[in-house]
Amino acid sequence: MALPPPVIEKHEGFTVIRDDALSGGTKRRVLNDYLGTLEADEFVYPSTPYGMGPVAIAYACRDLGKQATLFYPQRKRERFTEQMETVLKLGAKIELVPHGYMSVVKARTREYAEKTDAHLLPLGLAIPEVQNALTKIAKDLPVLPKQVWCATGTGTLTRALQAAWPKAEHHAVLVAMEPTASLGTAITHKAAEDFAQSARILPPYNSLPQYDAKVWQFVSTQGRKGALIWNVA
């Protein structure tokens, strides 16, 4: 399924990659091809309530006729986030994990995959093929930024962007847990808000309040004019 190219806009002197314009966000761009190379009929993933990884997986599985099974920390049905409601509409199954620290969610996801023929996808989609495909998408854009900003949870996107533009200065805004993998050469900034909290200062473009929007408070005061912001969703 051919997806439209990333939308590139200027906002207050910054170049913004508007993948909020694509349902499922940036990682959806690469998952159809990657999941299509695997023989599994079911894909399982440890999910966070506000993350876009599960949404991208749900879209790809719908497009490919596969089943997505997504494990989340337990919460009441009336407290499902917009992302959780979206994956249900796309045909994904949700498994709720009591006492759902992320370590527990990951363990239950792994146990499920071991008991079934489901293919386990790692948190953050930290997979070489996925990261390389993201790098190619960035390199193919008609831009050559000197400074790059993005939000990060596990670091997959910032590593991909560093590979695309190795001479640029890279900044990664931590919005969730401390990353378990390297952030490469990125200069890091820690959002003061808890993961579930919306950004206190919203950008002048549509952006996921609990995630990508948290970049703006830093780039608006510390970013160079002309810097590139990668807005996943």
Short mmCIF file of C-alpha atoms in Angstrom, two decimals:
data_model
loop_
_atom_site.label_atom_id
_atom_site.label_comp_id
_atom_site.label_asym_id
_atom_site.label_seq_id
_atom_site.Cartn_x
_atom_site.Cartn_y
_atom_site.Cartn_z
CA MET A 1 0.00 0.00 0.00
CA ALA A 2 1.55 3.27 -1.14
CA LEU A 3 1.51 5.98 1.50
CA PRO A 4 1.79 9.71 0.81
CA PRO A 5 5.23 11.27 1.35
CA PRO A 6 5.89 13.20 4.56
CA VAL A 7 4.42 16.69 4.69
CA ILE A 8 7.07 19.38 5.22
CA GLU A 9 6.01 22.76 6.60
CA LYS A 10 7.59 25.87 8.08
CA HIS A 11 6.45 27.02 11.52
CA GLU A 12 8.00 30.03 13.25
CA GLY A 13 11.28 29.56 11.43
CA PHE A 14 11.52 25.79 11.94
CA THR A 15 11.10 23.00 9.39
CA VAL A 16 8.52 20.51 10.64
CA ILE A 17 8.00 16.99 9.30
CA ARG A 18 4.23 16.65 9.77
CA ASP A 19 3.69 12.91 10.08
CA ASP A 20 0.69 13.73 12.25
CA ALA A 21 -0.92 14.05 8.81
CA LEU A 22 -0.48 10.28 8.33
CA SER A 23 -2.82 8.04 10.30
CA GLY A 24 -0.58 5.87 12.46
CA GLY A 25 2.39 8.23 12.29
CA THR A 26 5.96 7.78 11.11
CA LYS A 27 6.55 4.12 11.92
CA ARG A 28 3.56 3.08 9.87
CA ARG A 29 5.61 4.09 6.83
CA VAL A 30 8.01 1.17 7.28
CA LEU A 31 5.94 -1.51 9.01
CA ASN A 32 3.93 -2.71 6.02
CA ASP A 33 7.11 -3.69 4.21
CA TYR A 34 8.84 -5.11 7.28
CA LEU A 35 5.94 -7.16 8.64
CA GLY A 36 5.20 -8.34 5.13
CA THR A 37 8.59 -10.10 5.04
CA LEU A 38 7.68 -12.20 8.10
CA GLU A 39 5.60 -15.36 7.93
CA ALA A 40 3.73 -14.87 11.20
CA ASP A 41 -0.04 -14.39 11.16
CA GLU A 42 -0.06 -12.61 14.52
CA PHE A 43 2.17 -9.89 15.93
CA VAL A 44 2.38 -9.12 19.62
CA TYR A 45 3.73 -5.94 21.20
CA PRO A 46 4.23 -4.44 24.69
CA SER A 47 2.39 -1.13 24.53
CA THR A 48 2.14 2.17 26.36
CA PRO A 49 -1.27 3.88 26.45
CA TYR A 50 -0.08 7.03 24.66
CA GLY A 51 2.47 5.50 22.29
CA MET A 52 2.06 5.47 18.52
CA GLY A 53 3.95 2.21 17.98
CA PRO A 54 0.84 0.10 18.71
CA VAL A 55 -1.23 2.25 16.36
CA ALA A 56 1.31 1.84 13.55
CA ILE A 57 1.34 -1.93 14.14
CA ALA A 58 -2.47 -2.07 14.11
CA TYR A 59 -2.62 -0.21 10.79
CA ALA A 60 0.03 -2.44 9.22
CA CYS A 61 -1.67 -5.62 10.42
CA ARG A 62 -5.00 -4.42 9.07
CA ASP A 63 -3.41 -3.64 5.70
CA LEU A 64 -1.68 -7.04 5.58
CA GLY A 65 -4.57 -9.13 6.89
CA LYS A 66 -2.64 -10.05 10.05
CA GLN A 67 -3.67 -10.00 13.72
CA ALA A 68 -2.19 -7.47 16.13
CA THR A 69 -2.30 -8.38 19.83
CA LEU A 70 -1.27 -5.48 22.04
CA PHE A 71 -0.46 -5.72 25.75
CA TYR A 72 -1.15 -2.64 27.88
CA PRO A 73 -0.97 -1.82 31.59
CA GLN A 74 -4.41 -2.45 33.03
CA ARG A 75 -6.84 0.45 33.10
CA LYS A 76 -10.62 0.77 33.20
CA ARG A 77 -12.45 0.70 29.88
CA GLU A 78 -13.63 4.28 30.31
CA ARG A 79 -9.99 5.35 30.68
CA PHE A 80 -8.80 3.91 27.37
CA THR A 81 -6.77 6.51 25.51
CA GLU A 82 -7.50 7.67 21.98
CA GLN A 83 -4.68 5.43 20.77
CA MET A 84 -6.20 2.39 22.47
CA GLU A 85 -9.62 3.12 20.98
CA THR A 86 -8.01 3.45 17.55
CA VAL A 87 -6.27 0.06 17.66
CA LEU A 88 -9.55 -1.61 18.63
CA LYS A 89 -11.29 -0.02 15.65
CA LEU A 90 -8.50 -1.34 13.42
CA GLY A 91 -9.14 -4.90 14.60
CA ALA A 92 -6.34 -5.32 17.13
CA LYS A 93 -6.84 -7.33 20.31
CA ILE A 94 -5.96 -5.69 23.62
CA GLU A 95 -4.66 -7.67 26.58
CA LEU A 96 -4.61 -5.78 29.88
CA VAL A 97 -1.86 -6.58 32.39
CA PRO A 98 -2.58 -6.12 36.13
CA HIS A 99 0.08 -4.31 38.13
CA GLY A 100 1.30 -3.17 34.74
CA TYR A 101 4.77 -1.78 35.20
CA MET A 102 6.43 -1.85 31.80
CA SER A 103 8.72 -4.68 32.88
CA VAL A 104 5.64 -6.76 33.72
CA VAL A 105 3.91 -5.86 30.45
CA LYS A 106 7.01 -6.91 28.51
CA ALA A 107 7.22 -10.19 30.43
CA ARG A 108 3.56 -11.06 29.77
CA THR A 109 3.97 -10.19 26.11
CA ARG A 110 7.01 -12.44 25.84
CA GLU A 111 5.19 -15.30 27.61
CA TYR A 112 2.27 -14.99 25.20
CA ALA A 113 4.57 -15.10 22.19
CA GLU A 114 6.33 -18.19 23.55
CA LYS A 115 3.00 -20.01 24.00
CA THR A 116 1.71 -19.14 20.55
CA ASP A 117 3.07 -18.69 17.07
CA ALA A 118 2.86 -14.91 17.43
CA HIS A 119 5.89 -12.84 16.46
CA LEU A 120 7.14 -10.62 19.29
CA LEU A 121 7.97 -7.05 18.30
CA PRO A 122 10.25 -5.21 20.76
CA LEU A 123 9.25 -2.04 22.58
CA GLY A 124 9.97 1.00 20.43
CA LEU A 125 10.29 -1.24 17.35
CA ALA A 126 14.03 -1.21 17.93
CA ILE A 127 14.71 -3.46 14.95
CA PRO A 128 17.61 -2.87 12.52
CA GLU A 129 15.38 -3.21 9.45
CA VAL A 130 12.90 -0.70 10.85
CA GLN A 131 15.60 1.78 11.83
CA ASN A 132 17.32 1.47 8.44
CA ALA A 133 14.04 2.05 6.62
CA LEU A 134 13.37 5.16 8.71
CA THR A 135 16.85 6.41 7.84
CA LYS A 136 16.15 5.98 4.13
CA ILE A 137 12.88 7.93 4.39
CA ALA A 138 14.70 10.82 6.07
CA LYS A 139 17.62 10.79 3.60
CA ASP A 140 15.21 10.91 0.67
CA LEU A 141 13.60 14.15 1.87
CA PRO A 142 14.62 17.37 0.07
CA VAL A 143 16.16 18.83 3.23
CA LEU A 144 19.64 18.86 4.74
CA PRO A 145 19.24 20.16 8.29
CA LYS A 146 22.04 21.39 10.51
CA GLN A 147 20.04 20.71 13.67
CA VAL A 148 17.40 18.01 14.26
CA TRP A 149 14.89 17.59 17.10
CA CYS A 150 12.56 14.72 17.96
CA ALA A 151 10.81 13.15 20.92
CA THR A 152 12.11 9.79 22.04
CA GLY A 153 11.06 6.88 24.18
CA THR A 154 13.43 4.07 23.24
CA GLY A 155 15.65 6.02 20.84
CA THR A 156 14.77 4.29 17.57
CA LEU A 157 13.86 7.47 15.71
CA THR A 158 16.78 9.63 16.84
CA ARG A 159 19.25 6.89 15.91
CA ALA A 160 17.64 6.65 12.47
CA LEU A 161 17.81 10.41 11.97
CA GLN A 162 21.44 10.53 13.08
CA ALA A 163 22.27 7.94 10.42
CA ALA A 164 20.40 10.00 7.82
CA TRP A 165 22.09 13.28 8.72
CA PRO A 166 25.37 12.44 10.48
CA LYS A 167 26.75 15.99 10.23
CA ALA A 168 23.75 17.57 11.94
CA GLU A 169 23.47 18.38 15.64
CA HIS A 170 20.80 16.08 17.08
CA HIS A 171 18.53 16.70 20.06
CA ALA A 172 16.26 14.09 21.68
CA VAL A 173 13.52 15.00 24.15
CA LEU A 174 12.87 12.20 26.64
CA VAL A 175 9.14 11.87 27.21
CA ALA A 176 8.76 8.49 28.91
CA MET A 177 11.03 5.94 30.52
CA GLU A 178 14.79 6.27 30.42
CA PRO A 179 15.89 4.64 27.15
CA THR A 180 17.47 1.22 27.46
CA ALA A 181 19.45 1.61 24.24
CA SER A 182 21.95 4.20 23.09
CA LEU A 183 20.76 7.58 21.89
CA GLY A 184 23.92 7.95 19.86
CA THR A 185 25.30 11.47 19.76
CA ALA A 186 22.00 13.17 20.60
CA ILE A 187 21.93 15.97 23.15
CA THR A 188 19.15 14.96 25.53
CA HIS A 189 16.45 17.01 27.24
CA LYS A 190 14.02 15.61 29.83
CA ALA A 191 10.42 16.74 29.63
CA ALA A 192 9.22 17.86 33.05
CA GLU A 193 5.75 16.43 32.49
CA ASP A 194 4.90 12.85 33.38
CA PHE A 195 4.31 10.66 30.35
CA ALA A 196 0.52 10.78 30.78
CA GLN A 197 0.49 14.58 31.10
CA SER A 198 -0.02 16.83 28.12
CA ALA A 199 2.73 19.24 27.11
CA ARG A 200 2.50 22.49 29.03
CA ILE A 201 3.47 24.50 25.96
CA LEU A 202 1.84 23.29 22.75
CA PRO A 203 3.39 23.82 19.30
CA PRO A 204 1.71 25.83 16.53
CA TYR A 205 0.90 22.62 14.63
CA ASN A 206 -1.03 19.46 15.50
CA SER A 207 1.07 17.19 17.71
CA LEU A 208 0.41 14.36 20.17
CA PRO A 209 0.17 16.20 23.53
CA GLN A 210 1.72 13.41 25.60
CA TYR A 211 4.58 12.79 23.20
CA ASP A 212 5.82 14.85 20.27
CA ALA A 213 4.32 18.11 21.51
CA LYS A 214 6.81 18.10 24.38
CA VAL A 215 9.61 18.93 21.95
CA TRP A 216 8.32 22.47 21.40
CA GLN A 217 9.13 23.83 24.87
CA PHE A 218 12.81 23.11 24.18
CA VAL A 219 13.17 23.85 20.48
CA SER A 220 11.28 27.15 20.76
CA THR A 221 13.86 28.47 23.24
CA GLN A 222 17.02 26.54 22.34
CA GLY A 223 16.63 25.56 18.69
CA ARG A 224 18.41 27.26 15.82
CA LYS A 225 16.25 28.92 13.24
CA GLY A 226 15.90 26.49 10.38
CA ALA A 227 16.19 23.46 12.66
CA LEU A 228 14.18 20.40 11.67
CA ILE A 229 11.52 18.97 14.00
CA TRP A 230 10.32 15.44 13.30
CA ASN A 231 6.68 15.29 14.42
CA VAL A 232 5.76 11.59 14.52
CA ALA A 233 2.08 12.12 15.31
#
